[in-house]
Structures are given as structure tokens and as C-alpha cells.
CSV table of C-alpha atoms in Angstrom, one decimal:
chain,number,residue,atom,x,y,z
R,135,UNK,CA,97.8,100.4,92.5
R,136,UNK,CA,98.7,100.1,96.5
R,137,UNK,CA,95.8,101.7,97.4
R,138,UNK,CA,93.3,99.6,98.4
R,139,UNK,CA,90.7,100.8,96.4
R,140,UNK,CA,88.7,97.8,96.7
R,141,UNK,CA,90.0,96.9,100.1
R,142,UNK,CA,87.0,97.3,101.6
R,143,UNK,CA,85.3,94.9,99.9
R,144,UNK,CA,87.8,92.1,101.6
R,145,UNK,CA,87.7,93.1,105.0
R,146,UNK,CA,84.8,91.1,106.5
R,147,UNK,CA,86.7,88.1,104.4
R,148,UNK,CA,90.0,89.2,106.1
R,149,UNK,CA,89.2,89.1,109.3
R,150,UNK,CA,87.2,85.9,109.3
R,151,UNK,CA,89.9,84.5,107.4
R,152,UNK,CA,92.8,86.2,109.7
R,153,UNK,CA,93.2,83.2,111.9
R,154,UNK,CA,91.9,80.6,109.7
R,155,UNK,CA,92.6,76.9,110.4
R,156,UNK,CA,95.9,75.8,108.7
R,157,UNK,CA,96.5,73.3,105.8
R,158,UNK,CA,99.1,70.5,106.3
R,159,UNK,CA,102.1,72.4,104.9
R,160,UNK,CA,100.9,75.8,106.0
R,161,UNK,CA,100.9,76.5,109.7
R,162,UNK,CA,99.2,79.3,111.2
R,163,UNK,CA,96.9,80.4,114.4
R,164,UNK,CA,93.8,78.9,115.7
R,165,UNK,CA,91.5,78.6,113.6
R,166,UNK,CA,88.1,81.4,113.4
R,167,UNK,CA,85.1,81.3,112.7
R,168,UNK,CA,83.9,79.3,109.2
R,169,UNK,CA,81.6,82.1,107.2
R,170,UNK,CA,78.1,80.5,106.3
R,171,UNK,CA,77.7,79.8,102.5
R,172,UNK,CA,75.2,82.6,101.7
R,173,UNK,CA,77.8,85.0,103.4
R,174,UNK,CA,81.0,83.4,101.4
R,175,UNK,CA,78.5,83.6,98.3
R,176,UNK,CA,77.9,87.4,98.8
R,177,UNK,CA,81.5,88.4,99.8
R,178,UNK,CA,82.9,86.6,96.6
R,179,UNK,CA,80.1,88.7,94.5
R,180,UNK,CA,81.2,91.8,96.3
R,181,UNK,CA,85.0,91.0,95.3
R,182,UNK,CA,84.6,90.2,92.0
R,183,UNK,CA,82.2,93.5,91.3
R,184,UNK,CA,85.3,95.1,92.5
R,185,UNK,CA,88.2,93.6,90.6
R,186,UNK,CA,86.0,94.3,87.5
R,187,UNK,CA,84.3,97.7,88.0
R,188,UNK,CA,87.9,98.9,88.9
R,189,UNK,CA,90.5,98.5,86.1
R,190,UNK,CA,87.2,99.2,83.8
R,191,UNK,CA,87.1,102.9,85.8
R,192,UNK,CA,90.5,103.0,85.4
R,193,UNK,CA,90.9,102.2,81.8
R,194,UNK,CA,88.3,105.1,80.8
R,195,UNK,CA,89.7,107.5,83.2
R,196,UNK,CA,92.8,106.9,80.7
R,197,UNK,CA,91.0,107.3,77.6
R,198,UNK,CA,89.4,110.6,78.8
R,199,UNK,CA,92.8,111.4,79.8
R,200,UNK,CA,94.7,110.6,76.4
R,201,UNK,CA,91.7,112.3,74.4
R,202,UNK,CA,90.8,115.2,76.5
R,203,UNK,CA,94.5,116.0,78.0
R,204,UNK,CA,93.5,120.0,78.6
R,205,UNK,CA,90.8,119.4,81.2
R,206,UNK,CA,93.6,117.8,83.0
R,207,UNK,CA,96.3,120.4,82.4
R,208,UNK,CA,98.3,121.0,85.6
R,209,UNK,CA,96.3,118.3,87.1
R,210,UNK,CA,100.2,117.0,88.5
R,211,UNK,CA,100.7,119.2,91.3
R,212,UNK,CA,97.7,117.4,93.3
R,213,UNK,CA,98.8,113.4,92.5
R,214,UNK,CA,100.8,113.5,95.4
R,215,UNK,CA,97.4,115.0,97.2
R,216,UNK,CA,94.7,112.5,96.0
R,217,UNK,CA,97.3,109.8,96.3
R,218,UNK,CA,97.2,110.7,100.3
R,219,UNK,CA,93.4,110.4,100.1
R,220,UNK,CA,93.7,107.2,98.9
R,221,UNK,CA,96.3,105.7,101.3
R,222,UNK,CA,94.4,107.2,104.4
R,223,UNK,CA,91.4,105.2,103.2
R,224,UNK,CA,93.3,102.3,103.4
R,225,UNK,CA,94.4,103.0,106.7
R,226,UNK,CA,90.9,103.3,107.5
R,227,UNK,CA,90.5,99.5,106.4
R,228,UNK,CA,93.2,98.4,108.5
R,229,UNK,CA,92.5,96.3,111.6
R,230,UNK,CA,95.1,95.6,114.6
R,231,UNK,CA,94.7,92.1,113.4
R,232,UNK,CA,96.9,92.9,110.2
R,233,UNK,CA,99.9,93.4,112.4
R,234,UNK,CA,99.3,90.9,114.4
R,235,UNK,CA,99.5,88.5,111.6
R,236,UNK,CA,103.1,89.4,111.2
R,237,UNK,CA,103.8,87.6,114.4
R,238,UNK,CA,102.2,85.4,114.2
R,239,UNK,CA,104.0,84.0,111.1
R,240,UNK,CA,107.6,86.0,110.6
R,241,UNK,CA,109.3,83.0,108.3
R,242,UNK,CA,106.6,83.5,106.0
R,243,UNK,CA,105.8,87.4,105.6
R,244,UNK,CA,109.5,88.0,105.6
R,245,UNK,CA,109.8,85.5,102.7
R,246,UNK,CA,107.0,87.5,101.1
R,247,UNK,CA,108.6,90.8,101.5
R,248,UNK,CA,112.1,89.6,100.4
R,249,UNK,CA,110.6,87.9,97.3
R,250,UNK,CA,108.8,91.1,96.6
R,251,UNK,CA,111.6,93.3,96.8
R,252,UNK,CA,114.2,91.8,95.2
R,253,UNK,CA,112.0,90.1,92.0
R,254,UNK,CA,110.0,93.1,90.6
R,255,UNK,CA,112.6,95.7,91.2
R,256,UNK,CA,115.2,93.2,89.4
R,257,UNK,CA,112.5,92.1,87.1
R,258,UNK,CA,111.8,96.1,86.1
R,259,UNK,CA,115.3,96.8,85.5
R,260,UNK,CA,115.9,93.4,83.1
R,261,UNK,CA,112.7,94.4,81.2
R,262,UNK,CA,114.0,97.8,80.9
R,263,UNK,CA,117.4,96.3,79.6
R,264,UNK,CA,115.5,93.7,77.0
R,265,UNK,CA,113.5,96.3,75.6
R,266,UNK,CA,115.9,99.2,75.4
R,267,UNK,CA,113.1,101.2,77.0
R,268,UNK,CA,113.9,104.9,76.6
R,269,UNK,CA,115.7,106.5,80.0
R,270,UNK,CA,111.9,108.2,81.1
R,271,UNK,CA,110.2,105.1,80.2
R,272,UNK,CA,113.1,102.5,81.7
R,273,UNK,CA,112.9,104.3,85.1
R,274,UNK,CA,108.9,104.5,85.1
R,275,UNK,CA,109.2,101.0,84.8
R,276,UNK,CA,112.0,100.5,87.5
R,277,UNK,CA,110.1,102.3,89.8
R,278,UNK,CA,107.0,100.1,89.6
R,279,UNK,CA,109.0,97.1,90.8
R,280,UNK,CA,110.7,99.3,93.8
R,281,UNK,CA,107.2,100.1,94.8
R,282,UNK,CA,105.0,98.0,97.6
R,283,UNK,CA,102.9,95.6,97.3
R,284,UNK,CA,99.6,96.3,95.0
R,285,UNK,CA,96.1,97.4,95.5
R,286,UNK,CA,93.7,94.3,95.0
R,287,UNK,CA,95.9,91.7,96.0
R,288,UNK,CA,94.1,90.8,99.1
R,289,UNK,CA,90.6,90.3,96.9
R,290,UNK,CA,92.3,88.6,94.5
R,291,UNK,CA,94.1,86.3,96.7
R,292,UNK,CA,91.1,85.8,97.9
R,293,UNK,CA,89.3,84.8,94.8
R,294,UNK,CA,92.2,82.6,94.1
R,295,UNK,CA,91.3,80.6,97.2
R,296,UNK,CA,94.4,81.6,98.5
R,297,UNK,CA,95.9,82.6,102.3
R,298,UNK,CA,93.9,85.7,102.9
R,299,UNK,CA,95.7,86.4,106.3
R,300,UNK,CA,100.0,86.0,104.4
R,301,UNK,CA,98.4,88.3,101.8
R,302,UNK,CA,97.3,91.2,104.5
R,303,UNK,CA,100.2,90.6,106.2
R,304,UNK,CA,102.8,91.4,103.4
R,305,UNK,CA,100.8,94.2,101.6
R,306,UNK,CA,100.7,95.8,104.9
R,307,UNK,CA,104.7,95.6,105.9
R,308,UNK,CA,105.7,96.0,102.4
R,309,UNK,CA,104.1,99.4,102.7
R,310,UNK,CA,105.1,100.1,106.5
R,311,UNK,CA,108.9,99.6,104.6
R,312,UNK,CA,108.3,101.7,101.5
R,313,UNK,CA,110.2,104.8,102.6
R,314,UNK,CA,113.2,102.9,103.7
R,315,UNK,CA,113.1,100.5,100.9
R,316,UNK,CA,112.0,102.1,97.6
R,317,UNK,CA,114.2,105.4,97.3
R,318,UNK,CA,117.3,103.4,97.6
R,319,UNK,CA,116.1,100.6,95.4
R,320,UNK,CA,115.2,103.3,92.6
R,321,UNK,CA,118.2,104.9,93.1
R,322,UNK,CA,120.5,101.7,92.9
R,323,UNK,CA,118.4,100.8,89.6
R,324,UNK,CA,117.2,103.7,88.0
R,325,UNK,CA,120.2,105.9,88.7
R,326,UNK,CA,121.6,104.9,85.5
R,327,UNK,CA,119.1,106.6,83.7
R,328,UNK,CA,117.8,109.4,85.4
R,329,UNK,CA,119.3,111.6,87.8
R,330,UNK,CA,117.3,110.2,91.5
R,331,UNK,CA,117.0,112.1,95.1
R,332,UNK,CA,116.8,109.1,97.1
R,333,UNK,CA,116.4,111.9,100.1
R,334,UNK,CA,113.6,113.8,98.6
R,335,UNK,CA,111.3,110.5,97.4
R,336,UNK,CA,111.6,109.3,101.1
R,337,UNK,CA,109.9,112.6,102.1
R,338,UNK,CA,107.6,112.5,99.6
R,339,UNK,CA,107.0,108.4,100.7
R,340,UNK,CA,106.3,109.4,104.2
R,341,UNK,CA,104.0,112.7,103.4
R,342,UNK,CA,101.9,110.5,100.5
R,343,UNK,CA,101.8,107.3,102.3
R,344,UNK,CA,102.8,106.6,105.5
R,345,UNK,CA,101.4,109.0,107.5
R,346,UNK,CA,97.8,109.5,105.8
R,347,UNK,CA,97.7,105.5,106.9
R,348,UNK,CA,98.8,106.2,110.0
R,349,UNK,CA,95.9,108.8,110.2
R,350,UNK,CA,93.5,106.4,108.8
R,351,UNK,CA,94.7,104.0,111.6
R,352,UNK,CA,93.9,106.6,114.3
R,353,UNK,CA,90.7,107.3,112.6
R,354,UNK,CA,89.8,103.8,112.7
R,355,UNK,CA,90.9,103.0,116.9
R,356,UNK,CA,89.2,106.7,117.8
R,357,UNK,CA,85.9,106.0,115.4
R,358,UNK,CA,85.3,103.0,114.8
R,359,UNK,CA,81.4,102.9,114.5
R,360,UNK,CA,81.3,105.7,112.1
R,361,UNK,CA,84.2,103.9,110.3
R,362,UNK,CA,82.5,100.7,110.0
R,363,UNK,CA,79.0,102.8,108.4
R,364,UNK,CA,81.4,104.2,106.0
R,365,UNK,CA,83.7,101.4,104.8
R,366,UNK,CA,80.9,100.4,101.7
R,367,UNK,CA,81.7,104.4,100.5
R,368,UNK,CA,85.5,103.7,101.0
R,369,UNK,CA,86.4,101.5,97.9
R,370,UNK,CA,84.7,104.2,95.8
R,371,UNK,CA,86.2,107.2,97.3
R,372,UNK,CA,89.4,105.1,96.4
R,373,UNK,CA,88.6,103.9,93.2
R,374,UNK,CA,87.4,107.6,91.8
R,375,UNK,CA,90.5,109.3,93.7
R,376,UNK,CA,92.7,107.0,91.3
R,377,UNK,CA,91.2,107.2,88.4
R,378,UNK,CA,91.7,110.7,88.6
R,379,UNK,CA,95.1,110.1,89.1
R,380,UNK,CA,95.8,108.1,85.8
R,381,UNK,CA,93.6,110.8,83.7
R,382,UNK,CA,96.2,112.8,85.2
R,383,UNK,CA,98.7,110.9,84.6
R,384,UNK,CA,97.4,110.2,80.3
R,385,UNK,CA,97.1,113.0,80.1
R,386,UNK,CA,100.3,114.7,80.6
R,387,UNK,CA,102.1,112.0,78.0
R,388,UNK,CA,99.3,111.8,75.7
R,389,UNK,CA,101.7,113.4,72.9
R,390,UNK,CA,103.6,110.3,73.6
R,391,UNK,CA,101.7,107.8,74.0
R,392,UNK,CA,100.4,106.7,71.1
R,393,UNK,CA,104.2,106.0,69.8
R,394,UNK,CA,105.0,104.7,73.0
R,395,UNK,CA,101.9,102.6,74.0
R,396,UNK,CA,102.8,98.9,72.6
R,397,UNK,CA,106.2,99.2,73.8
R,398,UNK,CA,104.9,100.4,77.5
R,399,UNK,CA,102.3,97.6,77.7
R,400,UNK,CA,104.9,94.8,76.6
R,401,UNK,CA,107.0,95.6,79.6
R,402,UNK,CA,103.8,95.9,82.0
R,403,UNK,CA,102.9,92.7,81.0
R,404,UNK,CA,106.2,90.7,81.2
R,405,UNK,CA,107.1,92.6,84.1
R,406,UNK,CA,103.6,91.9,86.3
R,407,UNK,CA,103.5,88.3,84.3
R,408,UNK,CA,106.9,87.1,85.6
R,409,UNK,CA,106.3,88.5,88.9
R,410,UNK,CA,103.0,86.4,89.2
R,411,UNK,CA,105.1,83.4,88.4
R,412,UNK,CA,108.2,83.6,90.6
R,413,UNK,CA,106.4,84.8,93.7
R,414,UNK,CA,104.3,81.5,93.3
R,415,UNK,CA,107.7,79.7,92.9
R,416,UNK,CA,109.3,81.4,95.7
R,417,UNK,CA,106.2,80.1,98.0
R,418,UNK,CA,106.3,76.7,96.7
R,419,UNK,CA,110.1,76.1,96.5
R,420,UNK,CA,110.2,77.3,100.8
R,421,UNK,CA,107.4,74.6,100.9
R,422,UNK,CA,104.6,77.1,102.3
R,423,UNK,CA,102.0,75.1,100.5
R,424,UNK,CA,99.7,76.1,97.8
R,425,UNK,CA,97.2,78.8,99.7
R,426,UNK,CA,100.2,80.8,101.0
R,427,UNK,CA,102.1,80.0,97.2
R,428,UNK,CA,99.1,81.4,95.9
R,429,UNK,CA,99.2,84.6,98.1
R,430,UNK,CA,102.8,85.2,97.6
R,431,UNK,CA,101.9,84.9,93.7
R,432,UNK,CA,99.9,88.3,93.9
R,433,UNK,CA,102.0,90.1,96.9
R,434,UNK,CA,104.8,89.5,94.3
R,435,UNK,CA,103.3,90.5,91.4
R,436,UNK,CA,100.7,93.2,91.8
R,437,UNK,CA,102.2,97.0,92.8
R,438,UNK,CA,101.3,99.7,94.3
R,439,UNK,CA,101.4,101.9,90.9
R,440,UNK,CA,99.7,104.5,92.3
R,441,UNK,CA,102.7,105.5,94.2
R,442,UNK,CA,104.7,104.7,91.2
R,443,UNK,CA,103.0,107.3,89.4
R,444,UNK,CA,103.0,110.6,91.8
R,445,UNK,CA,106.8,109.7,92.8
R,446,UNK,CA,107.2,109.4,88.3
R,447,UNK,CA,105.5,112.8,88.0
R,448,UNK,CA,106.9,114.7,91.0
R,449,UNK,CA,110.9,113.0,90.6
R,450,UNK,CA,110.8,112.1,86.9
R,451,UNK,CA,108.4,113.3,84.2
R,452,UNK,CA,104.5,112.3,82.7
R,453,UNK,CA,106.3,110.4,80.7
R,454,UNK,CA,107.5,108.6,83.6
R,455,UNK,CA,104.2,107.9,85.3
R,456,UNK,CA,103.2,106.1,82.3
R,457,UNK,CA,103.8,102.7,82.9
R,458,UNK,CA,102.6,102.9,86.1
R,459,UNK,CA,99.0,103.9,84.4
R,460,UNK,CA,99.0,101.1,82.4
R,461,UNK,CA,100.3,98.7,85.4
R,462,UNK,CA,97.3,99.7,87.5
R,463,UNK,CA,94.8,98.5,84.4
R,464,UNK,CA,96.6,95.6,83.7
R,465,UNK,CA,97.8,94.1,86.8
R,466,UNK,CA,93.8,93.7,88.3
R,467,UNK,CA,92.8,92.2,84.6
R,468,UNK,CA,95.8,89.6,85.1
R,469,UNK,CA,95.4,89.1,88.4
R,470,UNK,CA,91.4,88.7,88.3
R,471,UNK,CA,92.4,85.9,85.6
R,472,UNK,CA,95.1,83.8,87.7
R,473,UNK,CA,92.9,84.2,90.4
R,474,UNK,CA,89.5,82.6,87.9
R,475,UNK,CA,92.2,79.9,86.6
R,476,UNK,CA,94.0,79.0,90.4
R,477,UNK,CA,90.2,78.7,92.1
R,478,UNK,CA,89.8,76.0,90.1
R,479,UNK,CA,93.1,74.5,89.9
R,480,UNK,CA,93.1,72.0,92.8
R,481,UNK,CA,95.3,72.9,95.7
């Protein structure tokens, strides 16, 4: 899910990394200070806790969801609520150095944000098509791909030895974008099946996103010493606000879910797995070498499905939100495993 829930974790490795010295096919800024191997050693510890803890507290929230569905009941109404939490915690995380990274390197984070929203909204709507998804189901799915950039894809890029500072960079325009680009995008691909208010899901874009991050930002410049003793509570504040929202989510389908499961988690996984595979294309067919191929990899093909799932259940139906539940489980399990596989693949 785009919500940083293990953001946190990265930000030490963000910033040391935000001006890192570039490779021979990857220009960037000067380059920063080199971390020390105990502190590299700790940080990838702390990353990997979180890319593992996270789709496991995710995947139980689920099951509670799908076998407890009437402690959840009118649960809805607040997604769009805890989903605010969540974004103004990663607002919190965010640094002035994030946007500055976007200057720094326009050819490159443009690339990023083209590749990301033209191949998972195209990709969503070709899965939908292959499968003959159901209209609820086709749209949730649609609407994953028209969402920004996903939750752990800096710690995972990271992991995946890859270009820390493109990967910042991208997640955090894609997002800055999201109320001009995904309404129209769903609209344009989803319309077919389901009625869309491209006016109404920029609203609810700017309420549940845009400006609690924009808060968080303010937060962050007006406090930033109580910020800073916070940020190790952060990722769990997150992680615990989205779990909620995918109990939520369970549990308002869970009627259908157990018919609808192996079909939904077909398309997840074709979906996320293409999306892996073409961003990494896109990076190494512009020649941005392998770090930043790598990056583009996971800004490609890991969404923000927590967004996906409270525009689903406020535009669309439960039903509707549930690929986006399943997205936020699989994509950090796929992700943490490209990442495992590319560290060791030779650059």
C-alpha cells in the first residue's frame, strides 16, 4: 500500500543514500557520506524486519477480517479516515531532500512516473480483459494500476541494492500527481464497467492524501526534534492503521471471497509480476543502469493499494476493495523476493 508503513525504517538509509556517488551509466549529485558497516548492517536488519512483519500483519488482519466480518461491520465509513492517518505519517517521513531529488534528475523521475502510469493502469485493464474479471472485481483491479506508487518500495529498493534516492524521488511525485492523474485514468479504464465520478475521487484524493502529507510536511519543518523521537513509532502506527483497513476491507466481501479468491489473486499476481518486469525494462532500455533499473522495477510495480481500497469502498463496493487487499499482501512478499534475488544478482 502507498503508505509508507515501513518508511521509517528507510529514512536514515535515504538520506545517506540521497546524494550518493553515481555509477558509470547512472549520473547523479555529489556524492554523501558512505554509512559504516555496522550501521549498513543494522539498517538492512531494520528493513527486512519490516518487509516481513508487515504483509504478515496484513495477511492476519485479513483472516480476522474474512472469519470475524461482524466486528468489522460498518467499519467502511472510517477507511477514508485511517487511510489519512497513514498518509500524514508519511508526510512526517518526508525530508526537503525528496524534492530536491527531482531536480536534480528530471529525465529520470519523469521516466519513472511515465512508466508507472501508463504500464500498471494498462496492465490492470488487460488482466481484467484476460480474466473476464467480473465488472466490481475488473475495476478493483483497474484501480490498483491508476493508483501511485506503493508503500515499501523505497526499503525494498533498497534491499535490492538499488538507487535509493530515483526510488524516493518517484514514490514521492507519483503521489504529489495522484489527484490529477488517477480519477481520469479510472475513469478512462474502468468506465466501461462501472459507472466513475472522476470529480468526486479527486476530492476524496486530496482530503485522504494529499493534504494529511502536506500536514505531516508541516509537522515535520515546525517539529522536527519531536518528529525525529517519534519516527521508530511511525512505521507501526502505519502498519496497524492498515491492517485495520484490509480487516475492513475482508470483511465486507467475505460472502464473496471464498468464490472469488483464486481468481482475485491470479490477477494480483500477474498484474504486480509484469509490472516488476517492465519497469526494470523500461530503466534498462533508456540505459539508466542497473541501480536506477532496479528502482524503477519496484516504483513500477508496487501500489499504493491502500488508496486503492478506500477510493473501491467509498466509489465502487467491498467487493471492489478486494484486490487491493490482496495487492497490499502480495506485492511486499514479491517485492521482498526480487529484492533477495537482485541483491545478489551482480549489477
Amino acid at each position: 500500500m502507498r503508505t509508507r508503513a515501513v518508511r521509517a525504517f528507510s529514512l536514515r538509509v535515504r538520506t545517506e543514500q540521497q546524494n550518493a556517488s553515481p555509477g558509470p551509466d547512472d549520473p547523479a549529485g555529489p556524492a554523501g557520506p558512505s554509512p559504516s558497516p555496522s550501521s549498513d548492517a543494522a539498517e538492512q536488519r531494520g528493513a527486512r524486519r519490516a518487509v516481513t512483519v508487515f504483509p504478515v500483519l496484513v495477511l492476519l488482519a485479513g483472516v480476522l477480517g474474512l472469519l470475524a466480518p461482524g466486528t468489522f461491520e460498518g467499519g467502511g465509513e472510517a477507511v477514508p479516515y485511517l487511510l489519512g492517518v497513514v498518509m500524514f505519517c508519511m508526510g512526517v517521513t518526508m525530508t526537503p531532500r525528496d524534492f530536491r531529488g527531482v531536480a536534480k534528475r528530471p529525465w529520470a523521475v519523469a521516466l519513472g512516473l511515465v512508466a508507472h502510469y501508463v504500464f500498471m493502469p494498462g496492465l490492470g485493464w488487460l488482466v481484467a480483459h484476460a480474466l473476464d474479471l467480473s465488472p466490481q472485481l475488473a475495476a478493483g483491479v483497474i484501480l490498483v494500476g491508476c493508483a501511485p506508487s506503493g508503500t515499501a518500495s523505497n526499503v525494498v529498493t533498497y534491499l535490492a541494492r538499488g538507487d535509493v534516492a530515483l526510488s524516493v524521488s518517484v514514490a514521492t511525485v507519483s503521489t504529489v500527481v495522484a489527484p490529477l492523474v488517477t480519477p481520469p485514468l479510472t475513469l478512462l479504464l474502468a468506465g466501461e464497467y462501472l459507472p466513475v465520478d472522476a470529480g468526486s475521487m479527486v476530492t476524496d484524493i486530496l482530503k485522504t492524501v494529499l493534504l494529511p502529507v502536506l500536514a505531516g510536511l508541516v509537522v515535520r519543518l515546525v517539529a522536527s526534534r519531536l518528529v525525529t523521537r517519534a519516527l521508530p513509532v511511525l512505521p507501526w502506527l502505519s502498519a496497524l492503521t492498515i491492517a485495520v483497513i484490509v480487516a475492513v476491507v475482508v470483511a465486507g466481501s467475505a460472502d464473496a471471497i471464498k468464490s472469488a479468491a483464486a481468481l482475485v489473486m491470479l490477477a494480483v499476481v500477474l498484474h504486480n509480476g509484469l509490472g516488476l518486469a517492465l519497469g526494470y525494462g523500461a530503466g534498462r532500455l533508456a540505459r539508466l543502469g542497473e541501480p536506477s533499473s532496479r528502482a524503477m522495477a519496484f516504483e513500477v510495480g508496487m501500489q499504493n493499494s491502500g488508496l486503492a481500497a478506500s477510493l473501491a469502498t467509498a466509489h465502487f463496493s467491498p467487493l471492489a476493495a478486494l484486490p487491493a487487499a490482496v495487492f497490499s499482501v502480495w506485492h511486499n512478499v514479491s517485492g521482498a523476493l526480487a529484492a533477495a534475488w537482485l541483491s545478489r544478482k551482480k549489477g
